[in-house]
Amino acid sequence: NATDRSLIAGYRFTSGLLFQRQVRKDFNWEFGWDYDSRTSQSYRNYNSLTDQTLGENNLNDKDVWEYSFFGNAMWEGKKVNSSAGIRYTKNQLFGNNTAFHLTFVRPLSETSSWKFIYAQSYRAPSLFELNFETATGTVFGDPNLEPEESTSFELSYLQKKGNLFFQSTLYRANYENKILRTRGNGIGPTGTVFTNQNHYVNGDEFAALGFEFEMRFENPKKRGVSGFLNLGYIDGEDDDRVVNGTDTGVYNFLSVPEFTASLGLQKELQKGLFASTVVNYRNGTKDTEGNDVSSVATVDLNFVKHVEKGKIAFSVKNLFDEEAWIPEYTRPNSGLTEVPGIGFTRQFVLTFTRPF
């Protein structure tokens, strides 16, 4: 606000090695190592007029390290191309995790194929999620959080025909121990007992189902029209309704549009000068207070001129000045800034890009 300020200090160190080996024409492998260390030195809230310290949010002298070993093998068969990978992760606070991925590609012809992907992921809680605690008792981390894990399945069909390319993907993802911010009762990292306050928890297991379609067209004629079309659908399944034993209707996907679409067209007006337009659509959602966020379609208009030492771009975003509300989702159930969202209006953007 007008007087309260934050001074935050910390650092992060990362390193890694990657070895690759082409064993033979149809088989190769890679092996690697990653290391990550994070330190929160201080997090001071203070009054800018008096320099009085208001709180340190339990984030002084906190650190955590994590390393992982990974390997991946890729081979090309007569009927199927495939790869298999594994990653072993060791976290200072949360022990071990082993994640796998598999990919199979079945070529049907020189221009079409099926693809199947199985993948797992892992994320340990951050220092903020574990330790944060405001002096005023409004937000609390949880040192007993569990790492997030997910498993996903994807099935794709790819086809190229002349100057037309399209890809369709059906996928399902399952999430365990998703870390979220909610409101309730508990005990903070320093032992503070709180009632009906914002705090971090592991959510119940849930899943999502989605579909994506992508199409691109490239006109071989000089200064012809090229374009793309993207369609998307995603929806949290029934188990996304329940958080901490309470049926919330929809939670993780409450503010995520079920349907999205983008259509873009581009034409070269003269040598080095391109004009394009993009239409974006998303259907209505809700914010975390249950307020409706209406569906919207916006149009962007762009001009790009390639010059001798770079390019100049001029864009008009949201050409027709539509009200495009963005739902508030970063403070679930907090009531702090729970309005339908921050709308944006027409914008004019001029950029110059030059490589060095």
CSV table of N, CA, C and O in Angstrom, one decimal, residues 230-232 257-263 278-285 294-299:
chain,number,residue,atom,x,y,z
A,230,ASN,N,-6.5,-23.1,-34.4
A,230,ASN,CA,-6.3,-23.9,-33.2
A,230,ASN,C,-7.6,-24.0,-32.4
A,230,ASN,O,-8.3,-23.0,-32.2
A,231,LEU,N,-8.0,-25.2,-32.0
A,231,LEU,CA,-9.2,-25.4,-31.2
A,231,LEU,C,-8.8,-26.2,-29.9
A,231,LEU,O,-8.0,-27.1,-30.0
A,232,GLY,N,-9.4,-25.9,-28.8
A,232,GLY,CA,-9.0,-26.5,-27.6
A,232,GLY,C,-10.2,-26.8,-26.7
A,232,GLY,O,-11.2,-26.0,-26.6
A,257,PRO,N,-11.2,-21.7,-19.2
A,257,PRO,CA,-12.3,-21.9,-20.2
A,257,PRO,C,-12.3,-23.3,-20.8
A,257,PRO,O,-11.2,-23.9,-21.1
A,258,GLU,N,-13.5,-23.8,-20.9
A,258,GLU,CA,-13.6,-25.2,-21.5
A,258,GLU,C,-13.2,-25.2,-23.0
A,258,GLU,O,-12.6,-26.1,-23.5
A,259,PHE,N,-13.7,-24.1,-23.7
A,259,PHE,CA,-13.4,-24.0,-25.1
A,259,PHE,C,-12.6,-22.8,-25.4
A,259,PHE,O,-12.9,-21.7,-25.0
A,260,THR,N,-11.6,-23.0,-26.3
A,260,THR,CA,-10.8,-21.9,-26.8
A,260,THR,C,-10.6,-22.1,-28.3
A,260,THR,O,-10.6,-23.2,-28.8
A,261,ALA,N,-10.4,-21.0,-29.0
A,261,ALA,CA,-10.2,-21.1,-30.4
A,261,ALA,C,-9.4,-19.9,-30.9
A,261,ALA,O,-9.5,-18.8,-30.4
A,262,SER,N,-8.5,-20.1,-31.9
A,262,SER,CA,-7.7,-19.1,-32.4
A,262,SER,C,-7.6,-19.3,-34.0
A,262,SER,O,-7.4,-20.4,-34.4
A,263,LEU,N,-7.8,-18.2,-34.7
A,263,LEU,CA,-7.7,-18.2,-36.2
A,263,LEU,C,-6.8,-17.1,-36.6
A,263,LEU,O,-7.0,-16.0,-36.2
A,278,VAL,N,-5.4,-12.0,-36.1
A,278,VAL,CA,-5.6,-13.1,-35.3
A,278,VAL,C,-6.9,-12.9,-34.5
A,278,VAL,O,-7.1,-11.9,-33.9
A,279,VAL,N,-7.8,-13.9,-34.5
A,279,VAL,CA,-9.1,-13.8,-33.8
A,279,VAL,C,-9.0,-14.9,-32.7
A,279,VAL,O,-8.7,-16.1,-32.9
A,280,ASN,N,-9.2,-14.5,-31.4
A,280,ASN,CA,-9.1,-15.4,-30.3
A,280,ASN,C,-10.5,-15.4,-29.6
A,280,ASN,O,-11.1,-14.4,-29.4
A,281,TYR,N,-10.9,-16.6,-29.2
A,281,TYR,CA,-12.2,-16.8,-28.5
A,281,TYR,C,-12.0,-17.7,-27.3
A,281,TYR,O,-11.2,-18.7,-27.4
A,282,ARG,N,-12.7,-17.4,-26.2
A,282,ARG,CA,-12.8,-18.3,-25.1
A,282,ARG,C,-14.2,-18.2,-24.5
A,282,ARG,O,-14.8,-17.1,-24.5
A,283,ASN,N,-14.8,-19.3,-24.1
A,283,ASN,CA,-16.1,-19.3,-23.5
A,283,ASN,C,-16.1,-18.8,-22.1
A,283,ASN,O,-15.0,-18.6,-21.5
A,284,GLY,N,-17.2,-18.6,-21.5
A,284,GLY,CA,-17.3,-18.0,-20.1
A,284,GLY,C,-16.8,-18.9,-19.0
A,284,GLY,O,-16.9,-20.2,-19.2
A,285,THR,N,-16.4,-18.3,-17.9
A,285,THR,CA,-15.9,-19.1,-16.8
A,285,THR,C,-16.5,-18.4,-15.5
A,285,THR,O,-17.4,-17.5,-15.6
A,294,SER,N,-17.7,-13.5,-18.5
A,294,SER,CA,-18.4,-13.8,-19.8
A,294,SER,C,-17.4,-14.2,-20.9
A,294,SER,O,-16.2,-13.9,-20.8
A,295,SER,N,-18.0,-14.9,-21.9
A,295,SER,CA,-17.2,-15.3,-23.1
A,295,SER,C,-16.8,-14.1,-23.8
A,295,SER,O,-17.4,-13.0,-23.8
A,296,VAL,N,-15.7,-14.2,-24.6
A,296,VAL,CA,-15.3,-13.0,-25.4
A,296,VAL,C,-14.5,-13.5,-26.6
A,296,VAL,O,-13.9,-14.5,-26.6
A,297,ALA,N,-14.6,-12.6,-27.7
A,297,ALA,CA,-13.8,-12.8,-28.9
A,297,ALA,C,-13.1,-11.5,-29.2
A,297,ALA,O,-13.7,-10.4,-29.1
A,298,THR,N,-11.8,-11.6,-29.4
A,298,THR,CA,-11.0,-10.4,-29.6
A,298,THR,C,-10.2,-10.5,-31.0
A,298,THR,O,-10.0,-11.7,-31.4
A,299,VAL,N,-9.9,-9.4,-31.6
A,299,VAL,CA,-9.2,-9.4,-32.9
A,299,VAL,C,-7.9,-8.6,-32.7
A,299,VAL,O,-8.0,-7.4,-32.2
